[in-house]
PDB file of N, CA and C in Angstrom:
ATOM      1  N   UNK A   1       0.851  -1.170   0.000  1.00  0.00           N
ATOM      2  CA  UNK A   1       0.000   0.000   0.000  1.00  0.00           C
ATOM      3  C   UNK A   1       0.901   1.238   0.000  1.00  0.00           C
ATOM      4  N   UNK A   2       0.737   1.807  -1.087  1.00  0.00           N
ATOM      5  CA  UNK A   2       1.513   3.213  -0.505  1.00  0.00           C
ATOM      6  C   UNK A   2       1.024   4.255   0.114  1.00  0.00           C
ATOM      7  N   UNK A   3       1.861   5.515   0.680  1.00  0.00           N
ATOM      8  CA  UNK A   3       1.618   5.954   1.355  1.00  0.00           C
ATOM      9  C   UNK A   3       0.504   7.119   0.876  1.00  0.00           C
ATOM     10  N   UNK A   4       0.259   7.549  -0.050  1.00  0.00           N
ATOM     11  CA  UNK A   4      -0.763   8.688  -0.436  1.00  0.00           C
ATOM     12  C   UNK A   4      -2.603   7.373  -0.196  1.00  0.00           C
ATOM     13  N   UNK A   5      -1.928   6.392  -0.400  1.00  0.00           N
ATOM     14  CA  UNK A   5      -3.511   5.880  -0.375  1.00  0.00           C
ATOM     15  C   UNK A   5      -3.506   5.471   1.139  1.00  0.00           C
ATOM     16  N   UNK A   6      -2.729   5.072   1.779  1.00  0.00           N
ATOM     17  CA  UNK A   6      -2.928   5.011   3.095  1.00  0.00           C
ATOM     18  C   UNK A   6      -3.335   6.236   4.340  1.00  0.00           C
ATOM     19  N   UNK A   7      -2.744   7.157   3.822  1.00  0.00           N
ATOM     20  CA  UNK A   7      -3.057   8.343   4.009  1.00  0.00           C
ATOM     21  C   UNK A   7      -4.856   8.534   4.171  1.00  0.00           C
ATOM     22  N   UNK A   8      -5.205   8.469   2.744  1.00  0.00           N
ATOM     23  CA  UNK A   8      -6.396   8.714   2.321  1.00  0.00           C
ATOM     24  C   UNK A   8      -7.428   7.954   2.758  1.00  0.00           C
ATOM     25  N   UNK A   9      -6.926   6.447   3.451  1.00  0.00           N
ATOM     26  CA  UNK A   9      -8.190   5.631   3.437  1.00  0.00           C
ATOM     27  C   UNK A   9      -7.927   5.800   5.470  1.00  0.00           C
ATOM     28  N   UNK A  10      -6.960   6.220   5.788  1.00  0.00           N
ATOM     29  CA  UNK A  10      -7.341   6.993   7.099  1.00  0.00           C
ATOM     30  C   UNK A  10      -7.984   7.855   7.299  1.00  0.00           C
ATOM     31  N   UNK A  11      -7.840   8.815   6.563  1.00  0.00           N
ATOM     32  CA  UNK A  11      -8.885   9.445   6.782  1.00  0.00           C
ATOM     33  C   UNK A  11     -10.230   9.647   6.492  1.00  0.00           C
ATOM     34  N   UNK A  12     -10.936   8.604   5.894  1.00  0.00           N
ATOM     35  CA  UNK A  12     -11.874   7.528   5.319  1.00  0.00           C
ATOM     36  C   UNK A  12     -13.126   7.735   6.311  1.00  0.00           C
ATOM     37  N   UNK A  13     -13.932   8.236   6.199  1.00  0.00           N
ATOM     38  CA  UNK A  13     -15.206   7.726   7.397  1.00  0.00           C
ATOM     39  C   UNK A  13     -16.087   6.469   7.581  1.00  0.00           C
ATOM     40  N   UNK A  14     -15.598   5.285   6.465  1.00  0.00           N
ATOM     41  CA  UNK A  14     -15.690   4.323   6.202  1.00  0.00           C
ATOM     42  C   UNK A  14     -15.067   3.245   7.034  1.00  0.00           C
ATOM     43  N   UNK A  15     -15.708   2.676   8.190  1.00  0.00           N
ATOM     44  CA  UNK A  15     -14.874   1.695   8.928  1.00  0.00           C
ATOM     45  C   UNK A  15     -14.496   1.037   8.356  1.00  0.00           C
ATOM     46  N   UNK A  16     -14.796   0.242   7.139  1.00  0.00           N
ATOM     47  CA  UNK A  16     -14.288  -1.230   6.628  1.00  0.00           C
ATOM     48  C   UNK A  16     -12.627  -0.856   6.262  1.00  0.00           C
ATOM     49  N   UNK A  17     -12.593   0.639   5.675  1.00  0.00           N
ATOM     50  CA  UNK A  17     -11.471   1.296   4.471  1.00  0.00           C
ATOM     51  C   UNK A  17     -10.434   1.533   6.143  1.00  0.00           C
ATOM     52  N   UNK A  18     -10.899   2.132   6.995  1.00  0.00           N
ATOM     53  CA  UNK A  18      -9.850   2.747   7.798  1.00  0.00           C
ATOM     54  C   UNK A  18      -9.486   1.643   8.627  1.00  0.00           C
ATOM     55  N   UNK A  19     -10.187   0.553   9.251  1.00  0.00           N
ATOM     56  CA  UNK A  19      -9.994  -0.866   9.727  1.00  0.00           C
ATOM     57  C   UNK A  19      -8.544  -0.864   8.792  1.00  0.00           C
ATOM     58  N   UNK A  20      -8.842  -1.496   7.972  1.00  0.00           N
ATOM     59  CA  UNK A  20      -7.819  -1.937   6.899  1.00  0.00           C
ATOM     60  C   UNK A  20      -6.818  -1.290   7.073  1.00  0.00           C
ATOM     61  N   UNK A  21      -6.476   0.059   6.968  1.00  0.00           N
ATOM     62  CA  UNK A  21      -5.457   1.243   6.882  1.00  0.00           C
ATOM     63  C   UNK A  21      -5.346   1.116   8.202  1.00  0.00           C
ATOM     64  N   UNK A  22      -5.913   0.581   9.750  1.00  0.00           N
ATOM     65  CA  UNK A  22      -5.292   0.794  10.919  1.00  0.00           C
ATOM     66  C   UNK A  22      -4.469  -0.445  10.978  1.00  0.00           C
ATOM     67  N   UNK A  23      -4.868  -1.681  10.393  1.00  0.00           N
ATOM     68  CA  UNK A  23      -4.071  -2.648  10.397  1.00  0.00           C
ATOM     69  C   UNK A  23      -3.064  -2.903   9.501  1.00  0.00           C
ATOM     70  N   UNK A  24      -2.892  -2.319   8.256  1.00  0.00           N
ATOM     71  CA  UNK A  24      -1.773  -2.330   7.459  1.00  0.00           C
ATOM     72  C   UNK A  24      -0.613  -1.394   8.452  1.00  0.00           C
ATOM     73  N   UNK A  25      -0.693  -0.449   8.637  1.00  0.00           N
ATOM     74  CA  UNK A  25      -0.370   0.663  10.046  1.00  0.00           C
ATOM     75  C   UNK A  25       0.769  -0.681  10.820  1.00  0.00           C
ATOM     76  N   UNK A  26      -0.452  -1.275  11.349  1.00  0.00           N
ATOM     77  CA  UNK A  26      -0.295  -2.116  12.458  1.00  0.00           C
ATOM     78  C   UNK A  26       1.396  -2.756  12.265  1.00  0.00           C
ATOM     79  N   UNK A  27       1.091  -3.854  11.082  1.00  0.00           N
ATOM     80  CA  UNK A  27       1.975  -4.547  10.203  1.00  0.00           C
ATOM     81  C   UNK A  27       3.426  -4.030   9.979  1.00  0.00           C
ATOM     82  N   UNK A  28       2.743  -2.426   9.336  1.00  0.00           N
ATOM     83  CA  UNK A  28       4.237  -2.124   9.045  1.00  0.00           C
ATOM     84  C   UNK A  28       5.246  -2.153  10.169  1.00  0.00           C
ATOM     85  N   UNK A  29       4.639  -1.354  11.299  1.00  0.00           N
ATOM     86  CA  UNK A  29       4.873  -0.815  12.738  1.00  0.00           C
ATOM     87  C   UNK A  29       5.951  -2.013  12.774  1.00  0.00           C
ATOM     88  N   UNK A  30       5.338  -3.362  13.228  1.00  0.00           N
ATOM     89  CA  UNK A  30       5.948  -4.177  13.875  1.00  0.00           C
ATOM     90  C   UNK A  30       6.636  -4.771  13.039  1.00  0.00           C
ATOM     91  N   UNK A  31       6.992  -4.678  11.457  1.00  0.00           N
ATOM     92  CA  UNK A  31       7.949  -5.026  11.040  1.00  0.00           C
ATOM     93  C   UNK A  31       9.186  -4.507  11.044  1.00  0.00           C
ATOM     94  N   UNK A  32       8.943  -2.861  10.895  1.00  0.00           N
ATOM     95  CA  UNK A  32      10.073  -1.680  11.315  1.00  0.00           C
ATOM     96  C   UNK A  32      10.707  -2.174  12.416  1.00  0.00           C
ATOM     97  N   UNK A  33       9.808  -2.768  13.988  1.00  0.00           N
ATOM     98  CA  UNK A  33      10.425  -2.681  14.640  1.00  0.00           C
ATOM     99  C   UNK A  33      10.968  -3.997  14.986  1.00  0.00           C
ATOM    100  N   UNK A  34      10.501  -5.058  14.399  1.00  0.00           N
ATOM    101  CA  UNK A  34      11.544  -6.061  14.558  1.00  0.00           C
ATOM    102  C   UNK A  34      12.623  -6.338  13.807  1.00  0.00           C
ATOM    103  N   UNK A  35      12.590  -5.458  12.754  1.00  0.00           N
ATOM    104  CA  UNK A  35      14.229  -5.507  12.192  1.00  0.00           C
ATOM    105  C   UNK A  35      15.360  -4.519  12.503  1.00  0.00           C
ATOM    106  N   UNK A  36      14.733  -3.240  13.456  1.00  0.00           N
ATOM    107  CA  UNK A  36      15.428  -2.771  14.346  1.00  0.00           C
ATOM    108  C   UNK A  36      15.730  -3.193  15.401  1.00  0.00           C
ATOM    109  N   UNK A  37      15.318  -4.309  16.103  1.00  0.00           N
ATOM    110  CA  UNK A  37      15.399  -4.526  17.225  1.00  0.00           C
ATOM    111  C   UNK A  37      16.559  -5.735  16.796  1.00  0.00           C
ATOM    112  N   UNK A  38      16.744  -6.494  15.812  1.00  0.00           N
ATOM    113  CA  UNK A  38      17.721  -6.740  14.814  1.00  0.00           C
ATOM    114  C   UNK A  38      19.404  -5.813  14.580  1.00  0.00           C
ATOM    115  N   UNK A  39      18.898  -5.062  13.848  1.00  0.00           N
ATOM    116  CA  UNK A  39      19.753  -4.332  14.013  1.00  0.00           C
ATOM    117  C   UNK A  39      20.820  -3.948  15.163  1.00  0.00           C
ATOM    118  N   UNK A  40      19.800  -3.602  16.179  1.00  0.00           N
ATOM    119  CA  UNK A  40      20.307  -3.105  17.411  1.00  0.00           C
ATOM    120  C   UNK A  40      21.041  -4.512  17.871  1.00  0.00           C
ATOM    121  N   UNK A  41      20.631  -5.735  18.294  1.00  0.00           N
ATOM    122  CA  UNK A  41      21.510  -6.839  18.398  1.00  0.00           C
ATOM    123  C   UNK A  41      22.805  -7.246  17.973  1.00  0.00           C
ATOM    124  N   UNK A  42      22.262  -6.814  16.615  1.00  0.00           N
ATOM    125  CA  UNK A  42      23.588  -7.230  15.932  1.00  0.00           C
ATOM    126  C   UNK A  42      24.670  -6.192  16.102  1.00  0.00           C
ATOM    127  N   UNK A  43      24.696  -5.018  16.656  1.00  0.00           N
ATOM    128  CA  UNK A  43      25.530  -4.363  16.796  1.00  0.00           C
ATOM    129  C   UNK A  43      25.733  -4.249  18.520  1.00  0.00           C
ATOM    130  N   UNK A  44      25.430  -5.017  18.499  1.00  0.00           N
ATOM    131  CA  UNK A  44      26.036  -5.405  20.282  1.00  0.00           C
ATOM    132  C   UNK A  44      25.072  -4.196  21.588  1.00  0.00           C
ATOM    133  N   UNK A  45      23.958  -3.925  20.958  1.00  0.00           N
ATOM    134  CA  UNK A  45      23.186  -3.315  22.129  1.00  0.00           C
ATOM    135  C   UNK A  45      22.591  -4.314  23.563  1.00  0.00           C
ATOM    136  N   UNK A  46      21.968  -4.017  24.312  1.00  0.00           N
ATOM    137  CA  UNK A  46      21.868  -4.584  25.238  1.00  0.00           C
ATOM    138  C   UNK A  46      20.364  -4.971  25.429  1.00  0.00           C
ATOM    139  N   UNK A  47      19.517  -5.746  25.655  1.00  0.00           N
ATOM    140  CA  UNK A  47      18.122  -6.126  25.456  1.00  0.00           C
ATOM    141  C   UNK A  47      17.968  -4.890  26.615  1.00  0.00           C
ATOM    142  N   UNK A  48      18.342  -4.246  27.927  1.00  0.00           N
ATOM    143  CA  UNK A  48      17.935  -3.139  28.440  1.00  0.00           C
ATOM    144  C   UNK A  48      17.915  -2.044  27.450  1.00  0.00           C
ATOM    145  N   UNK A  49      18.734  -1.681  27.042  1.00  0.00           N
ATOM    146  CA  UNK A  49      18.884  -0.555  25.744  1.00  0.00           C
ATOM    147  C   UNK A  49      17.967  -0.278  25.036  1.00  0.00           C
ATOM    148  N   UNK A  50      17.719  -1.255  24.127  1.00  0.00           N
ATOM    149  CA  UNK A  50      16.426  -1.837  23.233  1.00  0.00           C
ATOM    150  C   UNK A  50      15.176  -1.237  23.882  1.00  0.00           C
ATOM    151  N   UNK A  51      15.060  -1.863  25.439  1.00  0.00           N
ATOM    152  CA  UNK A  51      13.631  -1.408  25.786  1.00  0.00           C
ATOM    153  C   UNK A  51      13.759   0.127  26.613  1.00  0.00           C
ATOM    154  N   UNK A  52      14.678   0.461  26.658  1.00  0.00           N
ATOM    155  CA  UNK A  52      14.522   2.194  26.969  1.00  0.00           C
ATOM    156  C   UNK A  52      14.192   2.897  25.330  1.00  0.00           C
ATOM    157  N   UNK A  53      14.971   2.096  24.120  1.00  0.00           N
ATOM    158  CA  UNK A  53      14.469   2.961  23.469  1.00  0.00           C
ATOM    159  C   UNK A  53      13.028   2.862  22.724  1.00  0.00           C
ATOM    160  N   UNK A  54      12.622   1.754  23.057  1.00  0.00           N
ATOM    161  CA  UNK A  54      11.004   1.557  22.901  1.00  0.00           C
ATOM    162  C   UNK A  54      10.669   1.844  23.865  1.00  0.00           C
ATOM    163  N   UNK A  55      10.489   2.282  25.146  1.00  0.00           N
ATOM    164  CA  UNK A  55       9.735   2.693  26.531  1.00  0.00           C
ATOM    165  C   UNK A  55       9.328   1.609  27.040  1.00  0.00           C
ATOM    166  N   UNK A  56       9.616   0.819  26.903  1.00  0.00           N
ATOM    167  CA  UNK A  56       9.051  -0.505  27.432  1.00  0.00           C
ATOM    168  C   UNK A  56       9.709  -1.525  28.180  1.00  0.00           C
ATOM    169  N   UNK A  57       9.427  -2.122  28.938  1.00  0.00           N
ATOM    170  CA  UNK A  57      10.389  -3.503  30.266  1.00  0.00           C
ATOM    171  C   UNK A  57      11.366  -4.229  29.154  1.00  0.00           C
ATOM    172  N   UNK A  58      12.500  -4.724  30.230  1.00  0.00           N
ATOM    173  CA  UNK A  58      13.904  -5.180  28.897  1.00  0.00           C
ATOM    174  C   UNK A  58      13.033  -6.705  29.196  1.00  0.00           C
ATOM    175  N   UNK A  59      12.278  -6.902  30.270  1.00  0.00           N
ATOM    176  CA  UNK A  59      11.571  -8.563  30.058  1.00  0.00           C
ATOM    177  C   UNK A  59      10.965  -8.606  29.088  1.00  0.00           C
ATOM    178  N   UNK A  60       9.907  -7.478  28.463  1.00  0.00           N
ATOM    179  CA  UNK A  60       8.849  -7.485  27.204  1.00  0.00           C
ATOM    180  C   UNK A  60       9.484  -7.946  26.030  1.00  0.00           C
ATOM    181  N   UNK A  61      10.726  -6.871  26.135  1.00  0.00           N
ATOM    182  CA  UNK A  61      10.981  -6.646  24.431  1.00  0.00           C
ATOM    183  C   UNK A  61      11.935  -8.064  24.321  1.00  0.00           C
ATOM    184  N   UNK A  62      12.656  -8.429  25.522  1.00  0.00           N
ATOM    185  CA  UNK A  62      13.467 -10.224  25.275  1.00  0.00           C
ATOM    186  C   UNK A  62      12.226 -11.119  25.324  1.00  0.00           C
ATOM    187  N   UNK A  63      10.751 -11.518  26.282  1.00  0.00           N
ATOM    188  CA  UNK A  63      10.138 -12.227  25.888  1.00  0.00           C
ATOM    189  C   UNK A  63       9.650 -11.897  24.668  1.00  0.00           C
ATOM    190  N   UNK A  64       9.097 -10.874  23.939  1.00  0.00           N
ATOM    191  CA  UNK A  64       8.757 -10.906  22.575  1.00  0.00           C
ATOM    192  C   UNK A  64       9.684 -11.465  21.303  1.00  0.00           C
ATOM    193  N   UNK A  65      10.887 -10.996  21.829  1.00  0.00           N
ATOM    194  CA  UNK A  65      11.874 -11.349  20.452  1.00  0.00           C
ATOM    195  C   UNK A  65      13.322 -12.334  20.820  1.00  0.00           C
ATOM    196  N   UNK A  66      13.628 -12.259  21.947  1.00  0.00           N
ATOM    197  CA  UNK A  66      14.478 -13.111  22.581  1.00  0.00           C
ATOM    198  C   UNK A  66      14.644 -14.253  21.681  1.00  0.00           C
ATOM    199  N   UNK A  67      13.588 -15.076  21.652  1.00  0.00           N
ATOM    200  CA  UNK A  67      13.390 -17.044  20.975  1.00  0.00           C
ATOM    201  C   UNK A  67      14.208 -16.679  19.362  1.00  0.00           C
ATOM    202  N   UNK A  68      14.223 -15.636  18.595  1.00  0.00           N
ATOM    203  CA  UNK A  68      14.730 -15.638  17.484  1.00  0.00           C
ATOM    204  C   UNK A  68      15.385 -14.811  17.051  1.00  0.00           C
ATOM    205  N   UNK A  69      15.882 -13.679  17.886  1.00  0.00           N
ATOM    206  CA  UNK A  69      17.010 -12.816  17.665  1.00  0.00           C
ATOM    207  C   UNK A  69      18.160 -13.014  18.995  1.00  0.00           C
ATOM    208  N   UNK A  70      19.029 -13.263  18.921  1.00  0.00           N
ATOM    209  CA  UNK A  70      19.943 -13.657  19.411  1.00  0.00           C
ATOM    210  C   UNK A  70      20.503 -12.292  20.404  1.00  0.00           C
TER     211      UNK A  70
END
């Protein structure tokens, strides 16, 4: 989806159209952030690190991604 139509179907008064556009949203979100959270590993950050810079417990962000990012 690009971004001028995602744009557009947010601001949509159409639940079915903006549903859709909150969950594509959703998708991207957590793909950005699991290949940063990638990133950040691989360059020797610290699973505390990680979750200061998401705001979130260093237990969350290692039980969420821990099992497959090293």
């Amino acid at each position: 989806m690009d971004t001028d139509q995602l744009h557009t179907d947010i601001a949509t008064d159409d639940p079915e159209v903006g549903l859709r556009a909150s969950l594509a949203l959703r998708r991207l979100a957590e793909r950005v952030e699991a290949e940063q959270v990638a990133a950040a590993r691989s360059r020797g950050w610290s699973w505390q690190q990680i979750a200061v810079a998401l705001g979130i417990t260093r237990q969350s962000v290692h039980t969420k991604y821990g099992k497959w990012i090293p």
